[in-house]
mmCIF file of C-alpha atoms and ligand atoms in Angstrom:
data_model
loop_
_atom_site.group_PDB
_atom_site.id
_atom_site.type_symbol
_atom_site.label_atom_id
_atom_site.label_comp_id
_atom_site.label_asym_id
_atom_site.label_seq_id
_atom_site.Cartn_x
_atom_site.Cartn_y
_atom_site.Cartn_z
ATOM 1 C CA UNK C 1 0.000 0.000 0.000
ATOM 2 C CA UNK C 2 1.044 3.312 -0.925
ATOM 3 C CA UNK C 3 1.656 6.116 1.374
ATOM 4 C CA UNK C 4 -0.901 7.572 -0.058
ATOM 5 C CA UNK C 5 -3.620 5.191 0.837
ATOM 6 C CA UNK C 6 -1.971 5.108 4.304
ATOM 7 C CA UNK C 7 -3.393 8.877 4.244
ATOM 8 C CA UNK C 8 -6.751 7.574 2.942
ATOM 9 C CA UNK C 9 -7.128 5.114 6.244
ATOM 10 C CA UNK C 10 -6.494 7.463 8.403
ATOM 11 C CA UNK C 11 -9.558 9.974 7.412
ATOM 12 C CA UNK C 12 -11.879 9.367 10.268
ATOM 13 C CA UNK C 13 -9.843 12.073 12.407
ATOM 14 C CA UNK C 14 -10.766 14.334 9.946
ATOM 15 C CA UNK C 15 -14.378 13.068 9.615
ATOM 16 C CA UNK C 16 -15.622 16.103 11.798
ATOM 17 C CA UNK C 17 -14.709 18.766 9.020
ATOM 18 C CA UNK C 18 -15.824 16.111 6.176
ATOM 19 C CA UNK C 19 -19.568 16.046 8.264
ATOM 20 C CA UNK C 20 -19.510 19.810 8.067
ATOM 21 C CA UNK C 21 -19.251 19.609 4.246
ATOM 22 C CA UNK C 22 -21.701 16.859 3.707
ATOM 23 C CA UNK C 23 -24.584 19.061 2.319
ATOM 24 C CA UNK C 24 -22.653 20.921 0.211
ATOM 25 C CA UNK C 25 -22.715 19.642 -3.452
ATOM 26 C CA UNK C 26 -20.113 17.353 -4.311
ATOM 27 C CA UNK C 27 -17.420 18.574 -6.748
ATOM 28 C CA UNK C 28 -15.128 16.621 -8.675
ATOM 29 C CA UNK C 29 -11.170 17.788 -8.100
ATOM 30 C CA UNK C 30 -8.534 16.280 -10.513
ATOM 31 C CA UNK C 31 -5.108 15.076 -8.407
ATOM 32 C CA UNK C 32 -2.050 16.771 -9.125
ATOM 33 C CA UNK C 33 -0.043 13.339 -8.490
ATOM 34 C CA UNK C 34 -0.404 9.153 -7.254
ATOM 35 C CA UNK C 35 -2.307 9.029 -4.434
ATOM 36 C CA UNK C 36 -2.630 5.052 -4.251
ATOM 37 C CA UNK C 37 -6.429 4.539 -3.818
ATOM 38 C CA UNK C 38 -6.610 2.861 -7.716
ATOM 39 C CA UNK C 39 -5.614 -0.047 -5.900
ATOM 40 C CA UNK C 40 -8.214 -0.850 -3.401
ATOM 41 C CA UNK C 41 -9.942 -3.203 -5.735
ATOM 42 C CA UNK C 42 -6.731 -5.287 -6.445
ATOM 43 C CA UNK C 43 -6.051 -5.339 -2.726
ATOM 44 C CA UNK C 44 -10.097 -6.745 -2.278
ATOM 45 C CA UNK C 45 -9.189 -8.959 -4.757
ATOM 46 C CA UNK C 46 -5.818 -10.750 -3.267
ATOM 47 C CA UNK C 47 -7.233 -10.338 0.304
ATOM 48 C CA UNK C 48 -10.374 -12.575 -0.641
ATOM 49 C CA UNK C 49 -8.293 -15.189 -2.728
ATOM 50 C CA UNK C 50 -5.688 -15.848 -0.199
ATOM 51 C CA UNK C 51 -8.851 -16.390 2.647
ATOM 52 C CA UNK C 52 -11.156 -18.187 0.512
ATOM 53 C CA UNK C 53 -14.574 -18.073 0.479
ATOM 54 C CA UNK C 54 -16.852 -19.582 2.420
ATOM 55 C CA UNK C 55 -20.302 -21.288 1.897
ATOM 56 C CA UNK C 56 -22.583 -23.477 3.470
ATOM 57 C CA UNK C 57 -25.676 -24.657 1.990
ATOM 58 C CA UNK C 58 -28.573 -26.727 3.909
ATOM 59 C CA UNK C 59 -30.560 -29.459 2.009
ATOM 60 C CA UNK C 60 -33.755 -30.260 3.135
ATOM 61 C CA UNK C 61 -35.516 -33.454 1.847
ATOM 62 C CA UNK C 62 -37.182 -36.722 1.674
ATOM 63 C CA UNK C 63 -34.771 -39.522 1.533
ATOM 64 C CA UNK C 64 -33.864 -40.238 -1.817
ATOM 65 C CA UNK C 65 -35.612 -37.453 -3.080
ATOM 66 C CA UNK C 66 -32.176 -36.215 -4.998
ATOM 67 C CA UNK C 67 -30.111 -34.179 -2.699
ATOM 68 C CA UNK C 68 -26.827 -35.882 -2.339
ATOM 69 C CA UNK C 69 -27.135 -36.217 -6.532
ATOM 70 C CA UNK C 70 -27.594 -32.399 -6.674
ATOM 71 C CA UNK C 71 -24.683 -31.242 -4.964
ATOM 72 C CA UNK C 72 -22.472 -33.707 -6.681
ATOM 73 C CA UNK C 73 -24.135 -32.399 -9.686
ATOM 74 C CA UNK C 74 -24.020 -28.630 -8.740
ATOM 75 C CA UNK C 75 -20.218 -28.908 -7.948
ATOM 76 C CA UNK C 76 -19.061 -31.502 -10.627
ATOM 77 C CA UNK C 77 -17.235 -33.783 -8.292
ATOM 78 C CA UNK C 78 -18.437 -36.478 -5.919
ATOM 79 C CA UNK C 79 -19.147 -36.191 -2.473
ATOM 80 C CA UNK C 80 -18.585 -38.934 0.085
ATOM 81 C CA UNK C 81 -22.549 -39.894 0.712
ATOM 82 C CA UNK C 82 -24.015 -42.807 1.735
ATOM 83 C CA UNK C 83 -27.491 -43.778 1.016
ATOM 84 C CA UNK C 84 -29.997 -43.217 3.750
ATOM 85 C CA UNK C 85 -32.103 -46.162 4.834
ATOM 86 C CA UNK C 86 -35.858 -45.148 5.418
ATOM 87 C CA UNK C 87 -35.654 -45.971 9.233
ATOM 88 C CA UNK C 88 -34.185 -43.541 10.872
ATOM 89 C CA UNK C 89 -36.359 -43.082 13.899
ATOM 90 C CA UNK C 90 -35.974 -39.353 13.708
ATOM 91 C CA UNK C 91 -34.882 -36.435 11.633
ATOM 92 C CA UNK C 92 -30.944 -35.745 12.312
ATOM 93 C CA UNK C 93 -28.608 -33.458 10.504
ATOM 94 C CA UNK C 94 -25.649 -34.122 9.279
ATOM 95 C CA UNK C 95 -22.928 -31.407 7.898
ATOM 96 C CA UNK C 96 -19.846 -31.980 5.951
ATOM 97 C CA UNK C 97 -17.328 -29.388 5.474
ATOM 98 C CA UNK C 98 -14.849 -30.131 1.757
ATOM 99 C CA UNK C 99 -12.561 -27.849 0.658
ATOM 100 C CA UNK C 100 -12.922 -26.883 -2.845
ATOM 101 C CA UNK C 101 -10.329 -25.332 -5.418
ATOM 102 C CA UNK C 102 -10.895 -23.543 -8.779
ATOM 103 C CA UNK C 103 -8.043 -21.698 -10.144
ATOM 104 C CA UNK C 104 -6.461 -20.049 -7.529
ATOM 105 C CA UNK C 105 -9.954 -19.363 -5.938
ATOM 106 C CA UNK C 106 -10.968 -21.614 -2.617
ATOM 107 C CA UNK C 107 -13.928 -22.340 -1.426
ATOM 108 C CA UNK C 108 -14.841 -24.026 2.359
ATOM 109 C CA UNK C 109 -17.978 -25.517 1.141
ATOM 110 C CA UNK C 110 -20.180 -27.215 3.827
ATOM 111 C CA UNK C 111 -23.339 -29.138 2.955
ATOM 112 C CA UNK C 112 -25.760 -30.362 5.377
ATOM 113 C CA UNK C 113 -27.882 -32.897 5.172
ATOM 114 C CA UNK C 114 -31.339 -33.749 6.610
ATOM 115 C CA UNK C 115 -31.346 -37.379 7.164
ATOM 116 C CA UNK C 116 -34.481 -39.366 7.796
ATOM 117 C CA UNK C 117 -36.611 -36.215 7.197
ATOM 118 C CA UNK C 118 -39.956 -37.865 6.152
ATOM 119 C CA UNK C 119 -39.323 -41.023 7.018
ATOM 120 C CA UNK C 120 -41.488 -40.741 10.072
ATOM 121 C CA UNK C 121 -44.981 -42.068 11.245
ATOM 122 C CA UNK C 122 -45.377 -38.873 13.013
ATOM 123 C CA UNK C 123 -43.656 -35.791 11.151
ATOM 124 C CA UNK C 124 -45.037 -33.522 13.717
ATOM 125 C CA UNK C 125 -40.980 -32.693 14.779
ATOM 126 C CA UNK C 126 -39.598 -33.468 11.649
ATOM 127 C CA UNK C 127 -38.417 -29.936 11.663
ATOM 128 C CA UNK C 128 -36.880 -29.527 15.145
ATOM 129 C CA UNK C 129 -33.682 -30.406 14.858
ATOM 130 C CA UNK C 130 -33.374 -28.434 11.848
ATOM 131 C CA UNK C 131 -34.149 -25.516 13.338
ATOM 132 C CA UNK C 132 -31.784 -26.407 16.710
ATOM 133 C CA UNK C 133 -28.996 -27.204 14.152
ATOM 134 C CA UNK C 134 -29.374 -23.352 12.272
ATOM 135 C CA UNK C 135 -29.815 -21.632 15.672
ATOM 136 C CA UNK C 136 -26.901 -23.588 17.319
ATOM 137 C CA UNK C 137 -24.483 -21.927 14.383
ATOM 138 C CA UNK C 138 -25.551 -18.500 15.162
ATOM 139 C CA UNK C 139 -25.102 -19.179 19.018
ATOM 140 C CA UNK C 140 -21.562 -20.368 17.890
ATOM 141 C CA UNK C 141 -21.021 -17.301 16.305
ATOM 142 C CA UNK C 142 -22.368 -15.046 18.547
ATOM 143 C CA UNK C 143 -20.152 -16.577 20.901
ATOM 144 C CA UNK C 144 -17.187 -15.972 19.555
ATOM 145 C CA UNK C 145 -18.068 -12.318 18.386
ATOM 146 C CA UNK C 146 -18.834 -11.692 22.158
ATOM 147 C CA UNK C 147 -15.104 -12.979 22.747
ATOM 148 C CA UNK C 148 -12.744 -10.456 24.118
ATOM 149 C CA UNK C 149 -10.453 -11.757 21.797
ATOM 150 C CA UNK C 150 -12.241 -12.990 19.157
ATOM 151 C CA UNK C 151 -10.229 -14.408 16.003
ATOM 152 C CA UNK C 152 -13.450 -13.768 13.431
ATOM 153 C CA UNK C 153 -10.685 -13.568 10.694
ATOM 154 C CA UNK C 154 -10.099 -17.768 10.908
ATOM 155 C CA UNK C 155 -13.621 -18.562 12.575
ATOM 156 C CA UNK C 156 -15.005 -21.638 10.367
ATOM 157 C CA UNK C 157 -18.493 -19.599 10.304
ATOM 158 C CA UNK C 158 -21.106 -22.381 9.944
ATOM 159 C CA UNK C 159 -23.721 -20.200 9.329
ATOM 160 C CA UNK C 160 -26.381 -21.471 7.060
ATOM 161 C CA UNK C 161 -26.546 -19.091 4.158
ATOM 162 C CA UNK C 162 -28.849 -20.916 1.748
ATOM 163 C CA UNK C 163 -31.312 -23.694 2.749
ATOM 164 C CA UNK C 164 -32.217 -25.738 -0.900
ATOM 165 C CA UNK C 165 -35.516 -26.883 -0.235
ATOM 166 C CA UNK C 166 -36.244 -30.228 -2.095
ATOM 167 C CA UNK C 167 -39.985 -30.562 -3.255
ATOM 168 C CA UNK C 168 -41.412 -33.954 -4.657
ATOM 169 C CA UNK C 169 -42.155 -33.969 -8.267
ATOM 170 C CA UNK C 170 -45.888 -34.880 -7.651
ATOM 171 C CA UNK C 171 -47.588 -32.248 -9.257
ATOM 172 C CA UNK C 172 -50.166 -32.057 -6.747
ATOM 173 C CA UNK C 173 -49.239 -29.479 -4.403
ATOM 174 C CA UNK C 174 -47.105 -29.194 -1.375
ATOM 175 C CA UNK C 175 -47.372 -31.568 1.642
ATOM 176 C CA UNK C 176 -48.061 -30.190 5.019
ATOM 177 C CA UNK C 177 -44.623 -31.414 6.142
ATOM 178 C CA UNK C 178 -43.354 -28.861 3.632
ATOM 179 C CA UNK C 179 -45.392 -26.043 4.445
ATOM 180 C CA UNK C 180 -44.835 -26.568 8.051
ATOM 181 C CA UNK C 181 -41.194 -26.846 7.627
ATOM 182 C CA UNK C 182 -40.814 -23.755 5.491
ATOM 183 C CA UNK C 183 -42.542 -21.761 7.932
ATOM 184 C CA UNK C 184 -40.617 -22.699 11.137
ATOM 185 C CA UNK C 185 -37.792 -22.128 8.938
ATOM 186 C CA UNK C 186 -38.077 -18.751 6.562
ATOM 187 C CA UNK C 187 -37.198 -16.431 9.278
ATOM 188 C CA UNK C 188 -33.809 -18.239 9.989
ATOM 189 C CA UNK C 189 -32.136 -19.133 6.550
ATOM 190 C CA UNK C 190 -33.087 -17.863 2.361
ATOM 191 C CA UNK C 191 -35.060 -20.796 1.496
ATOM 192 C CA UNK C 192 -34.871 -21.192 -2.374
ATOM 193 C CA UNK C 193 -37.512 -23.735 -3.042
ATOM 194 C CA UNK C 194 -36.705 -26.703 -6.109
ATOM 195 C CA UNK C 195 -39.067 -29.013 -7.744
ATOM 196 C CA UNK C 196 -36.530 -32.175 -7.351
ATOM 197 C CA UNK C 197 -36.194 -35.045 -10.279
ATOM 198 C CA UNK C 198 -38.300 -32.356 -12.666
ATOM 199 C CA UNK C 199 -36.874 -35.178 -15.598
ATOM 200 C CA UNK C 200 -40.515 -36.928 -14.057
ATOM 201 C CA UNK C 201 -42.968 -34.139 -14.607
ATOM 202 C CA UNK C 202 -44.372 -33.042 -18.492
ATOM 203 C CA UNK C 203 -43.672 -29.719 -19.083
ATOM 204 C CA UNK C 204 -46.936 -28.079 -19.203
ATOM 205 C CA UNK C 205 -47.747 -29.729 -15.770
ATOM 206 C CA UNK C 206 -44.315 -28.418 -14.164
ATOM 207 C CA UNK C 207 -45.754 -24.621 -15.249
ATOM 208 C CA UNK C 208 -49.151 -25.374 -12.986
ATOM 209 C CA UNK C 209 -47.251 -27.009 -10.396
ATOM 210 C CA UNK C 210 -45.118 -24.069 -10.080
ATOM 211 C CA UNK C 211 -47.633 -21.941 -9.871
ATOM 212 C CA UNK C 212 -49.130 -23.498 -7.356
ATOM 213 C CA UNK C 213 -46.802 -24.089 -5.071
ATOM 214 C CA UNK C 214 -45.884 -20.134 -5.495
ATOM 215 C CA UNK C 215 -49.691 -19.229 -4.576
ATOM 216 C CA UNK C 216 -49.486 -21.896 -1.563
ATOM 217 C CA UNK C 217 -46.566 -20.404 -0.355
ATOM 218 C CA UNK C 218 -48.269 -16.918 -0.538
ATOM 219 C CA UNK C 219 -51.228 -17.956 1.083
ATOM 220 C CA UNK C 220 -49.546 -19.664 4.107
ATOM 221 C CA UNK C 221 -47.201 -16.653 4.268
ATOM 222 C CA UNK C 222 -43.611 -18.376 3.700
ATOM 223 C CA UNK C 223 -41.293 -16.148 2.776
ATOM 224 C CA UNK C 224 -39.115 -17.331 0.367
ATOM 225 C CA UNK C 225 -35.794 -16.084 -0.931
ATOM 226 C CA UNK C 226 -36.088 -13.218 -3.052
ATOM 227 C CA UNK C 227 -33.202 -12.260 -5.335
ATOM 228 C CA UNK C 228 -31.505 -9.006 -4.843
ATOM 229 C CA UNK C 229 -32.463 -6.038 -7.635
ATOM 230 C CA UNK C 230 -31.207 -3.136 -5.994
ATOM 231 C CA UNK C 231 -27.763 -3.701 -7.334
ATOM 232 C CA UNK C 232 -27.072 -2.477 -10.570
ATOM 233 C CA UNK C 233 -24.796 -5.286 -11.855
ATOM 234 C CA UNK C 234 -26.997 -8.274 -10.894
ATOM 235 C CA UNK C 235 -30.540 -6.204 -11.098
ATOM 236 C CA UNK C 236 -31.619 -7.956 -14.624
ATOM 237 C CA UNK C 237 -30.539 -11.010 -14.169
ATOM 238 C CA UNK C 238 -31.645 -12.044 -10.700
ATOM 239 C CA UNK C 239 -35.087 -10.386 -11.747
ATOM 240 C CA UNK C 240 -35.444 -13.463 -14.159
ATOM 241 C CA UNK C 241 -34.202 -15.792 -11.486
ATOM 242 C CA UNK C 242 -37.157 -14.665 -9.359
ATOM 243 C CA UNK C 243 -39.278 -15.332 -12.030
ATOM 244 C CA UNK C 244 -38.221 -19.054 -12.162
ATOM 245 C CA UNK C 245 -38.578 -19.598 -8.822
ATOM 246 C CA UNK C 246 -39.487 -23.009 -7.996
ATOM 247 C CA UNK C 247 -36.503 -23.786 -9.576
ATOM 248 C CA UNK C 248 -37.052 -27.457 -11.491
ATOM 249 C CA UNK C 249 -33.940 -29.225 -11.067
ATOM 250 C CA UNK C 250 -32.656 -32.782 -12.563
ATOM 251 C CA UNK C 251 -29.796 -34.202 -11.074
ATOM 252 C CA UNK C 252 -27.204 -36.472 -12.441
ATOM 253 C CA UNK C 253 -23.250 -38.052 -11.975
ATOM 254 C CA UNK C 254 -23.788 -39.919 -15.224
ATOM 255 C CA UNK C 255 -21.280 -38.261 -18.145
ATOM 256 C CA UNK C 256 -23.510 -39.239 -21.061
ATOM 257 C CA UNK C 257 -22.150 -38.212 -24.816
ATOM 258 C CA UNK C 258 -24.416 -35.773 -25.874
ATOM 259 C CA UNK C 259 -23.667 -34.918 -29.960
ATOM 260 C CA UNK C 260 -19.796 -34.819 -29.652
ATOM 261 C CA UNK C 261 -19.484 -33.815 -25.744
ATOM 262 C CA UNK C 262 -19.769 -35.848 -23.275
ATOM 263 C CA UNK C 263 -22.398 -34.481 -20.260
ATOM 264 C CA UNK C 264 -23.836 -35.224 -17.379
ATOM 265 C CA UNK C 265 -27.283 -36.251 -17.933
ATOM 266 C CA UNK C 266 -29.855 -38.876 -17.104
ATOM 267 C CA UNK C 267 -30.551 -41.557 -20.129
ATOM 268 C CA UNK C 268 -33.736 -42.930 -20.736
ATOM 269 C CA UNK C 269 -35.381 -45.209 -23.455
ATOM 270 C CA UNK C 270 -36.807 -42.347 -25.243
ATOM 271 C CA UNK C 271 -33.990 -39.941 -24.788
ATOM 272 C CA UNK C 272 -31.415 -37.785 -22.557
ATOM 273 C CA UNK C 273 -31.994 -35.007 -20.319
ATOM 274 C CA UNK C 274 -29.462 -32.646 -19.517
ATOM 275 C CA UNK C 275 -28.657 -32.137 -15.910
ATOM 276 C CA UNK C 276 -27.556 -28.497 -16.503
ATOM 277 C CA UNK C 277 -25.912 -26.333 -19.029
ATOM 278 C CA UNK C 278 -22.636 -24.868 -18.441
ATOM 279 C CA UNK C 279 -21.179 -22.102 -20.342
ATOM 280 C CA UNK C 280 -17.340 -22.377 -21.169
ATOM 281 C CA UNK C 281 -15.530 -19.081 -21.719
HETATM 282 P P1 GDP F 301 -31.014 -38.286 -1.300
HETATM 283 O O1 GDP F 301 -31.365 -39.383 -0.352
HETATM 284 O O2 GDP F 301 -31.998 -37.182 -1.231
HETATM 285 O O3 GDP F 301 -29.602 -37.797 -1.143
HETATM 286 O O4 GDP F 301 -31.181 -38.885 -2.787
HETATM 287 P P2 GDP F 301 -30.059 -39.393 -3.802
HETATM 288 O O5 GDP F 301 -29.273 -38.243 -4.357
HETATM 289 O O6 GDP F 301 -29.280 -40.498 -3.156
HETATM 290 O O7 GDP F 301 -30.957 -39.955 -5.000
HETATM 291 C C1 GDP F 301 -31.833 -41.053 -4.843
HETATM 292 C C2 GDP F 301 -32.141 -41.671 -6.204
HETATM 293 O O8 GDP F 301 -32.785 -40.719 -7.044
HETATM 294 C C3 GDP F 301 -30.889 -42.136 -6.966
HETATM 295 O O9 GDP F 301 -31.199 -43.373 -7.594
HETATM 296 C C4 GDP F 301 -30.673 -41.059 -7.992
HETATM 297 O O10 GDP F 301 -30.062 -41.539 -9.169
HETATM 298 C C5 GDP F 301 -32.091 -40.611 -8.283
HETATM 299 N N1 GDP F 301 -32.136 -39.221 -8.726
HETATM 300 C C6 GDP F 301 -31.416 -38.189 -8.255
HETATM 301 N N2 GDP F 301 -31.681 -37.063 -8.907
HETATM 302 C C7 GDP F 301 -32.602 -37.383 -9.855
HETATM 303 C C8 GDP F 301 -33.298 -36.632 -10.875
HETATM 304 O O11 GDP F 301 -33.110 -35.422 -11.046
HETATM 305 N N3 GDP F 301 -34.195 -37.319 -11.653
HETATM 306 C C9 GDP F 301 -34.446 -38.643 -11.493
HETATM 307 N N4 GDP F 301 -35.310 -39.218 -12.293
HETATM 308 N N5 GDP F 301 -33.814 -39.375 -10.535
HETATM 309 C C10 GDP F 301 -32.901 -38.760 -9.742
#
């Protein structure tokens, strides 16, 4: 860092005389020289690379509904995941932390699973540990914020920032369990909401199905994730995301040669479906 930028951090003692200024117009001064501040973005840049990033994602399911297959999809690699049986006497989580590399970029990815979940007689609690599991990582990490010395900068935050939601393809509507879960849950974590194995509905049914889960959702009041607009860069293209929303997902570890490529993809008698498209630059 530059001395100039050394200047730049040390503003606040001037903030006083900066506060006196604030209603005036702002004017735009040319500099006679280097100050340093052209930088900042590079230093952003290298500061978040040599950390990595960190993200932990929450699946919430039926057994064998598609979640482990997903995430093995999502991140083009294979997770260590055992098949559930269907007798789990209760729901139970279960997180995994894998660290990730693409380029130079890391990533601390944690997935957490929801085994058992609707495997019960009784669902009535089906969602209890869940919620116990998100609000025992905020406990952690209020715990460690209320640390006098707190070490935030290497705290494994557990956090839950995006809970996928895994509906059954049965283009009915939603199940109680779902509805009850989503509610005890939307406060807590963004729930993004995905019709699982979607390969299994036609496509005109998928469009009712989607909007009728929406205008459930509605009119039992779960709030669901809504994509950021208010930021210019991703405004237009998380306002089609929202659109989308359910998302209908297929899910896939099968590399299947599709024209000259190989991809992964489910095969059927009648054809191949595409688990997802991704662009190469
Ligand atoms: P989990 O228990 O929720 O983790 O479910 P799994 O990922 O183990 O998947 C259970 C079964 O469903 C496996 O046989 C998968 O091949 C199959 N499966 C997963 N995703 C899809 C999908 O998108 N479409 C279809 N038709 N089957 C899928």
């Amino acid at each position: 860092m530059s001395a100039g930028c050394d200047l730049l951090l040390s503003l606040p003692i001037y903030m006083p005389f900066f506060l006196a200024l604030q209603n005036d117009d702002l004017r735009n001064l040319s500099l006679s020289g280097h100050v340093g501040f052209d930088s900042l973005p590079d230093q952003l840049v290298n500061k978040s690379t040599s950390q990595g990033f960190c993200f932990n994602i929450l699946c919430v399911g039926e057994t064998g509904i598609g979640k482990s297959t997903l995430m093995d999809t999502l991140f083009n690699t294979k997770f260590e995941s055992e098949p559930a049986t269907h007798n789990e006497p209760g729901v139970r989580l279960k997180a995994r932390s894998y660290e990730l590399q693409e380029s130079n970029v890391r990533l601390k990815l944690t997935i957490v699973d929801t085994v058992g979940f609707g495997d019960q007689i009784n669902k009535d609690d089906s969602y209890k540990p869940i919620v116990e599991y998100i609000d025992a990582q905020f406990e952690a990490y209020l715990q460690e914020e209320l640390k006098i010395k707190r070490s935030l900068f290497n705290y494994h935050d557990t956090r839950i920032h995006a809970c996928l939601y895994f509906i059954a393809p049965t283009g009915h509507s939603l199940k109680s369990l779902d509805l009850v879960t989503m509610k005890k849950l939307d406060s807590k974590v963004n729930i993004i909401p995905i019709i699982a194995k979607a390969d299994t509905i036609a496509k005109n049914e998928l469009h009712k199905f989607k909007s009728k889960i929406m205008s459930e959702l509605v009119s039992n009041g779960v709030q669901i994730y809504q994509f950021p607009t208010d930021e210019e860069t991703v405004a237009e293209i998380n306002a089609t995301m929202s659109v989308h929303l359910p998302f209908a997902v297929v899910g896939s570890t099968e590399e299947v040669k599709i024209g000259n490529k190989m991809a992964k993809a489910r095969q059927y008698p009648w054809g191949v479906v595409q688990g997802m498209y991704r662009k190469h630059r």
